[in-house]
Amino acid sequence: MTRQGTEDATEKNQAPAEQPVLAQPVRDFLAISDNLTNLLARENALLETRRPRETKALAGEKIRLTEAYKQALEDLRSKESQYLGPKDSTIRKKVKATTELFRAELARHAKLIIRLKTVSEGIVKSISDEAMKQKNPVRNYGQNGRMNTPYGAGASLSLDRQI
């Protein structure tokens, strides 16, 4: 057999690197984290496409997953070294990577919410300012030296729920 043939045979006999066996609490935590990350991504997509009312349908699931996430995190922390192994273990790296993805999506979500809140408050303030101007118009003196009376009654204001 040639040297190449020997190397090929040796490579075939070697078992692939084994994936670590994950304890049930670790599997639960990873699954819940993935589900919560995906839910936040869906909600972020709705907010970015200006469909915030559609996020109401996701609220119940988000609350359920958030509670499950808290519980799974507590379970992991209670026996961290048993479930995650040494500081540089593959399991810890996987948990860290999953957590980083979740945190990135959560940060994106927070930015979107803050941006939408700021826009909404600006719109409400503008409407309020305009309503006050119409309610209390600036009064001034006319050419005859008397106060001018504002023309017409106050205008009604209606708001559309969609922005």
XYZ file of N, CA and C in Angstrom:
489
model
N 0.844 -1.169 0.000
C 0.000 0.000 0.000
C 0.888 1.229 0.000
N 0.483 2.253 -0.742
C 1.267 3.479 -0.783
C 1.040 4.277 0.476
N 1.883 5.255 0.630
C 1.739 6.113 1.811
C 0.372 6.800 1.806
N -0.069 7.296 0.651
C -1.366 7.949 0.529
C -2.480 6.982 0.904
N -2.385 5.747 0.456
C -3.385 4.738 0.768
C -3.447 4.454 2.253
N -2.306 4.460 2.933
C -2.261 4.237 4.369
C -2.926 5.387 5.108
N -2.648 6.631 4.674
C -3.244 7.808 5.313
C -4.756 7.812 5.134
N -5.223 7.414 3.934
C -6.660 7.359 3.680
C -7.328 6.331 4.585
N -6.714 5.173 4.747
C -7.272 4.124 5.585
C -7.304 4.556 7.040
N -6.259 5.259 7.492
C -6.205 5.734 8.872
C -7.322 6.748 9.117
N -7.519 7.671 8.152
C -8.559 8.689 8.303
C -9.944 8.060 8.368
N -10.163 6.992 7.607
C -11.465 6.332 7.597
C -11.742 5.631 8.917
N -10.689 5.133 9.573
C -10.856 4.418 10.822
C -11.074 5.345 12.013
N -10.679 6.611 11.874
C -10.838 7.543 12.981
C -12.298 7.958 13.092
N -12.776 7.956 14.297
C -14.157 8.379 14.536
C -14.224 9.897 14.467
N -15.326 10.433 13.963
C -15.461 11.891 13.947
C -15.486 12.420 15.377
N -15.126 13.706 15.507
C -15.113 14.323 16.837
C -16.513 14.216 17.443
N -16.573 13.702 18.658
C -17.862 13.496 19.308
C -18.436 14.821 19.791
N -19.730 14.951 19.594
C -20.443 16.105 20.128
C -20.702 15.830 21.603
N -20.540 16.828 22.453
C -20.785 16.590 23.878
C -22.266 16.291 24.119
N -22.499 15.450 25.085
C -23.868 15.119 25.460
C -24.380 16.239 26.349
N -25.462 16.847 25.926
C -26.017 17.970 26.670
C -27.040 17.481 27.684
N -26.931 17.978 28.877
C -27.916 17.672 29.911
C -29.252 18.307 29.517
N -30.335 17.744 30.004
C -31.671 18.236 29.654
C -31.844 19.733 29.950
N -31.387 20.242 31.104
C -31.536 21.680 31.347
C -30.805 22.544 30.313
N -29.670 22.059 29.813
C -28.930 22.803 28.782
C -29.711 22.774 27.474
N -30.228 21.606 27.107
C -31.037 21.510 25.881
C -32.269 22.396 25.973
N -32.918 22.391 27.151
C -34.093 23.249 27.350
C -33.723 24.718 27.188
N -32.638 25.126 27.831
C -32.211 26.519 27.759
C -31.919 26.925 26.319
N -31.203 26.085 25.579
C -30.860 26.409 24.192
C -32.117 26.492 23.323
N -33.049 25.566 23.521
C -34.283 25.577 22.724
C -35.124 26.815 23.032
N -35.259 27.132 24.304
C -36.051 28.311 24.697
C -35.389 29.584 24.175
N -34.072 29.662 24.285
C -33.342 30.837 23.784
C -33.551 31.004 22.288
N -33.453 29.906 21.539
C -33.673 29.971 20.091
C -35.098 30.410 19.768
N -36.072 29.838 20.469
C -37.473 30.203 20.224
C -37.731 31.676 20.545
N -37.170 32.158 21.647
C -37.360 33.550 22.035
C -36.657 34.488 21.051
N -35.480 34.107 20.598
C -34.755 34.906 19.601
C -35.557 34.992 18.308
N -36.101 33.870 17.857
C -36.909 33.858 16.629
C -38.179 34.687 16.784
N -38.807 34.613 17.944
C -40.009 35.406 18.199
C -39.686 36.903 18.165
N -38.579 37.289 18.795
C -38.174 38.700 18.768
C -37.857 39.149 17.342
N -37.241 38.279 16.565
C -36.944 38.624 15.172
C -38.233 38.852 14.384
N -39.252 38.012 14.616
C -40.548 38.204 13.950
C -41.185 39.521 14.386
N -41.137 39.790 15.676
C -41.722 41.029 16.186
C -40.968 42.242 15.635
N -39.647 42.152 15.574
C -38.852 43.251 15.018
C -39.198 43.494 13.553
N -39.403 42.424 12.806
C -39.783 42.573 11.400
C -41.127 43.289 11.279
N -42.070 42.952 12.149
C -43.373 43.635 12.127
C -43.225 45.115 12.474
N -42.398 45.414 13.449
C -42.201 46.811 13.840
C -41.503 47.590 12.733
N -40.545 46.972 12.084
C -39.819 47.650 11.004
C -40.695 47.908 9.789
N -41.693 47.070 9.581
C -42.599 47.257 8.450
C -43.865 48.010 8.854
N -43.792 48.679 9.993
C -44.867 49.548 10.494
C -46.194 48.815 10.666
N -46.107 47.645 11.310
C -47.305 46.869 11.618
C -47.305 46.510 13.111
N -47.220 47.534 13.982
C -47.103 47.238 15.412
C -48.316 46.540 16.003
N -49.507 46.759 15.436
C -50.699 46.112 15.998
C -50.648 44.599 15.858
N -49.937 44.110 14.854
C -49.841 42.668 14.639
C -48.961 41.995 15.695
N -48.176 42.784 16.429
C -47.326 42.205 17.471
C -48.150 41.749 18.673
N -49.380 42.237 18.789
C -50.238 41.816 19.906
C -50.448 40.303 19.893
N -50.506 39.719 18.717
C -50.720 38.277 18.607
C -49.542 37.483 19.177
N -48.373 38.109 19.257
C -47.183 37.426 19.758
C -46.977 37.614 21.266
N -47.757 38.479 21.871
C -47.523 38.851 23.274
C -47.625 37.663 24.228
N -48.631 36.842 24.077
C -48.804 35.702 24.978
C -47.636 34.733 24.903
N -47.224 34.427 23.686
C -46.093 33.519 23.495
C -44.806 34.132 24.035
N -44.656 35.438 23.857
C -43.450 36.105 24.358
C -43.392 36.048 25.886
N -44.510 36.253 26.527
C -44.553 36.177 27.992
C -44.237 34.751 28.450
N -44.837 33.765 27.789
C -44.598 32.368 28.152
C -43.117 32.008 27.986
N -42.530 32.394 26.865
C -41.120 32.088 26.620
C -40.192 32.839 27.571
N -40.552 34.057 27.917
C -39.737 34.830 28.853
C -39.708 34.160 30.218
N -40.856 33.706 30.681
C -40.912 32.995 31.963
C -40.119 31.693 31.908
N -40.268 30.968 30.811
C -39.529 29.711 30.649
C -38.025 29.972 30.593
N -37.635 31.082 29.951
C -36.218 31.451 29.858
C -35.651 31.727 31.258
N -36.397 32.488 32.047
C -35.949 32.787 33.417
C -35.741 31.503 34.212
N -36.712 30.585 34.101
C -36.627 29.320 34.847
C -35.451 28.479 34.360
N -35.282 28.391 33.054
C -34.182 27.593 32.497
C -32.831 28.180 32.896
N -32.744 29.498 32.936
C -31.503 30.150 33.342
C -31.206 29.865 34.815
N -32.235 29.904 35.646
C -32.058 29.569 37.067
C -31.587 28.129 37.229
N -32.163 27.208 36.450
C -31.766 25.804 36.513
C -30.301 25.632 36.128
N -29.884 26.330 35.076
C -28.477 26.248 34.658
C -27.547 26.794 35.728
N -27.909 27.927 36.275
C -27.051 28.559 37.280
C -26.954 27.733 38.563
N -28.015 26.987 38.879
C -28.011 26.219 40.123
C -26.934 25.129 40.121
N -26.674 24.548 38.981
C -25.662 23.491 38.873
C -24.782 23.749 37.648
N -24.272 24.954 37.579
C -23.515 25.406 36.414
C -22.360 24.471 36.053
N -21.515 24.160 37.012
C -20.337 23.344 36.691
C -20.741 21.927 36.270
N -21.805 21.416 36.822
C -22.267 20.075 36.455
C -22.817 20.054 35.027
N -23.616 21.049 34.661
C -24.246 21.072 33.345
C -23.334 21.587 32.238
N -22.497 22.578 32.554
C -21.707 23.237 31.514
C -20.251 22.788 31.463
N -19.773 22.143 32.489
C -18.397 21.659 32.487
C -17.395 22.759 32.746
N -16.133 22.511 32.363
C -15.073 23.501 32.619
C -15.294 24.803 31.840
N -14.541 25.818 32.216
C -14.718 27.166 31.644
C -14.554 27.220 30.126
N -13.734 26.369 29.551
C -13.497 26.422 28.108
C -14.178 25.268 27.359
N -15.201 24.682 27.943
C -15.871 23.530 27.334
C -16.681 23.935 26.103
N -16.916 22.957 25.256
C -17.720 23.155 24.049
C -19.152 23.545 24.408
N -19.653 22.960 25.477
C -21.023 23.256 25.908
C -21.150 24.724 26.291
N -20.179 25.226 27.062
C -20.213 26.649 27.450
C -20.147 27.551 26.225
N -19.319 27.183 25.257
C -19.196 27.989 24.034
C -20.521 28.018 23.273
N -21.199 26.879 23.240
C -22.496 26.821 22.552
C -23.536 27.680 23.273
N -23.571 27.580 24.588
C -24.513 28.390 25.376
C -24.198 29.868 25.195
N -22.913 30.217 25.206
C -22.509 31.616 25.041
C -22.911 32.147 23.656
N -22.682 31.353 22.616
C -23.041 31.782 21.261
C -24.548 31.998 21.130
N -25.327 31.087 21.689
C -26.784 31.207 21.644
C -27.245 32.440 22.413
N -26.635 32.680 23.559
C -26.987 33.841 24.375
C -26.621 35.138 23.662
N -25.498 35.164 22.974
C -25.096 36.367 22.240
C -26.071 36.687 21.114
N -26.549 35.657 20.411
C -27.554 35.877 19.363
C -28.842 36.457 19.960
N -29.252 35.900 21.091
C -30.450 36.392 21.766
C -30.277 37.843 22.194
N -29.139 38.157 22.791
C -28.896 39.531 23.255
C -28.843 40.522 22.099
N -28.285 40.107 20.973
C -28.228 40.996 19.804
C -29.637 41.310 19.306
N -30.485 40.293 19.239
C -31.865 40.511 18.786
C -32.632 41.356 19.797
N -32.367 41.136 21.074
C -33.010 41.909 22.135
C -32.585 43.380 22.072
N -31.310 43.639 21.799
C -30.825 45.018 21.666
C -31.480 45.697 20.458
N -31.607 44.956 19.371
C -32.276 45.493 18.173
C -33.735 45.829 18.502
N -34.371 44.961 19.257
C -35.763 45.170 19.665
C -35.892 46.430 20.522
N -34.992 46.592 21.475
C -35.034 47.768 22.357
C -34.874 49.053 21.546
N -33.961 49.064 20.590
C -33.763 50.257 19.749
C -35.018 50.585 18.954
N -35.663 49.548 18.408
C -36.893 49.781 17.649
C -38.001 50.345 18.529
N -38.154 49.786 19.714
C -39.203 50.254 20.631
C -38.943 51.707 21.027
N -37.719 52.035 21.350
C -37.380 53.411 21.741
C -37.639 54.364 20.579
N -37.258 53.951 19.372
C -37.480 54.798 18.200
C -38.974 55.024 17.976
N -39.768 53.963 18.055
C -41.213 54.095 17.862
C -41.858 54.939 18.950
N -41.390 54.775 20.170
C -41.917 55.562 21.286
C -41.625 57.049 21.059
N -40.422 57.362 20.634
C -40.032 58.749 20.386
C -40.877 59.361 19.272
N -41.080 58.608 18.205
C -41.896 59.098 17.088
C -43.335 59.322 17.548
N -43.886 58.358 18.279
C -45.270 58.484 18.756
C -45.439 59.688 19.669
N -44.498 59.874 20.586
C -44.576 61.025 21.486
C -44.476 62.334 20.708
N -43.645 62.370 19.684
C -43.529 63.572 18.854
C -44.819 63.891 18.124
N -45.477 62.864 17.619
C -46.749 63.058 16.916
C -47.811 63.571 17.886
N -47.897 62.962 19.058
C -48.885 63.392 20.049
C -48.624 64.836 20.466
N -47.368 65.199 20.669
C -47.023 66.572 21.060
C -47.404 67.553 19.956
N -47.120 67.205 18.710
C -47.478 68.084 17.589
C -48.987 68.291 17.507
N -49.731 67.217 17.683
C -51.191 67.316 17.645
C -51.693 68.175 18.795
N -51.130 67.963 19.968
C -51.522 68.739 21.142
C -51.216 70.228 20.943
N -50.044 70.523 20.428
C -49.673 71.923 20.182
C -50.625 72.575 19.181
N -50.969 71.856 18.132
C -51.871 72.403 17.121
C -53.263 72.611 17.705
N -53.723 71.676 18.525
C -55.032 71.820 19.159
C -55.044 73.037 20.080
N -53.990 73.267 20.814
C -53.915 74.421 21.708
C -53.911 75.730 20.907
N -53.237 75.742 19.777
C -53.230 76.943 18.940
C -54.640 77.251 18.448
N -55.359 76.214 18.074
C -56.710 76.432 17.566
C -57.670 76.804 18.685
N -57.450 76.299 19.859
C -58.329 76.589 20.980
C -58.097 78.012 21.492
N -56.850 78.396 21.584
C -56.490 79.732 22.073
C -55.706 80.480 20.994
N -56.400 80.986 19.985
C -55.677 81.677 18.921
C -55.060 82.980 19.445
N -54.040 83.405 18.773
C -53.381 84.655 19.148
C -54.334 85.795 18.820
N -54.553 86.625 19.809
C -55.440 87.773 19.599
C -54.566 89.000 19.402
N -54.991 89.841 18.492
C -54.227 91.065 18.227
C -55.189 92.224 17.956
N -54.598 93.384 17.826
C -55.403 94.580 17.580
C -55.564 94.782 16.090
N -56.741 95.222 15.701
C -57.011 95.508 14.300
C -56.670 96.949 13.962
N -56.982 97.379 12.735
C -56.682 98.740 12.286
C -57.492 99.783 13.039
N -58.602 99.387 13.608
C -59.434 100.336 14.336
C -59.042 100.437 15.812
N -58.002 99.717 16.246
C -57.540 99.797 17.620
C -58.289 98.889 18.569
N -59.148 98.083 18.052
C -59.876 97.139 18.885
C -59.312 95.725 18.696
N -59.592 94.885 19.705
C -59.140 93.497 19.607
C -59.901 92.807 18.486
N -59.152 92.065 17.684
C -59.796 91.238 16.657
C -60.390 90.004 17.318
N -61.515 89.603 16.840
C -62.090 88.356 17.336
C -61.724 87.270 16.337
N -61.361 86.099 16.848
C -60.990 85.021 15.925
C -62.193 84.621 15.087
N -61.928 84.312 13.837
C -62.976 83.906 12.919
C -63.295 82.434 13.111
N -64.557 82.114 13.131
C -64.976 80.717 13.196
C -64.774 80.125 14.577
N -65.384 79.005 14.759
C -65.254 78.294 16.018
C -64.036 77.383 15.951
N -63.698 76.806 17.069
C -62.566 75.883 17.107
C -62.810 74.688 16.192
N -61.780 74.248 15.554
C -61.903 73.122 14.629
C -61.870 71.807 15.398
N -62.614 70.860 14.894
C -62.576 69.535 15.534
C -61.334 68.797 15.038
N -60.926 67.836 15.811
C -59.715 67.102 15.497
C -60.029 65.623 15.582
N -59.627 64.893 14.565
C -59.823 63.433 14.613
C -58.478 62.773 14.342
N -58.292 61.634 14.981
C -57.036 60.906 14.837
C -57.298 59.572 14.197
N -56.398 59.200 13.321
C -56.447 57.875 12.729
C -55.526 56.994 13.546
N -55.903 55.774 13.845
C -55.098 54.892 14.680
C -53.819 54.463 13.983
N -53.794 54.569 12.662
C -52.628 54.135 11.919
C -51.663 55.285 11.725
N -50.389 54.999 11.905
C -49.375 56.036 11.705
C -48.624 55.722 10.446
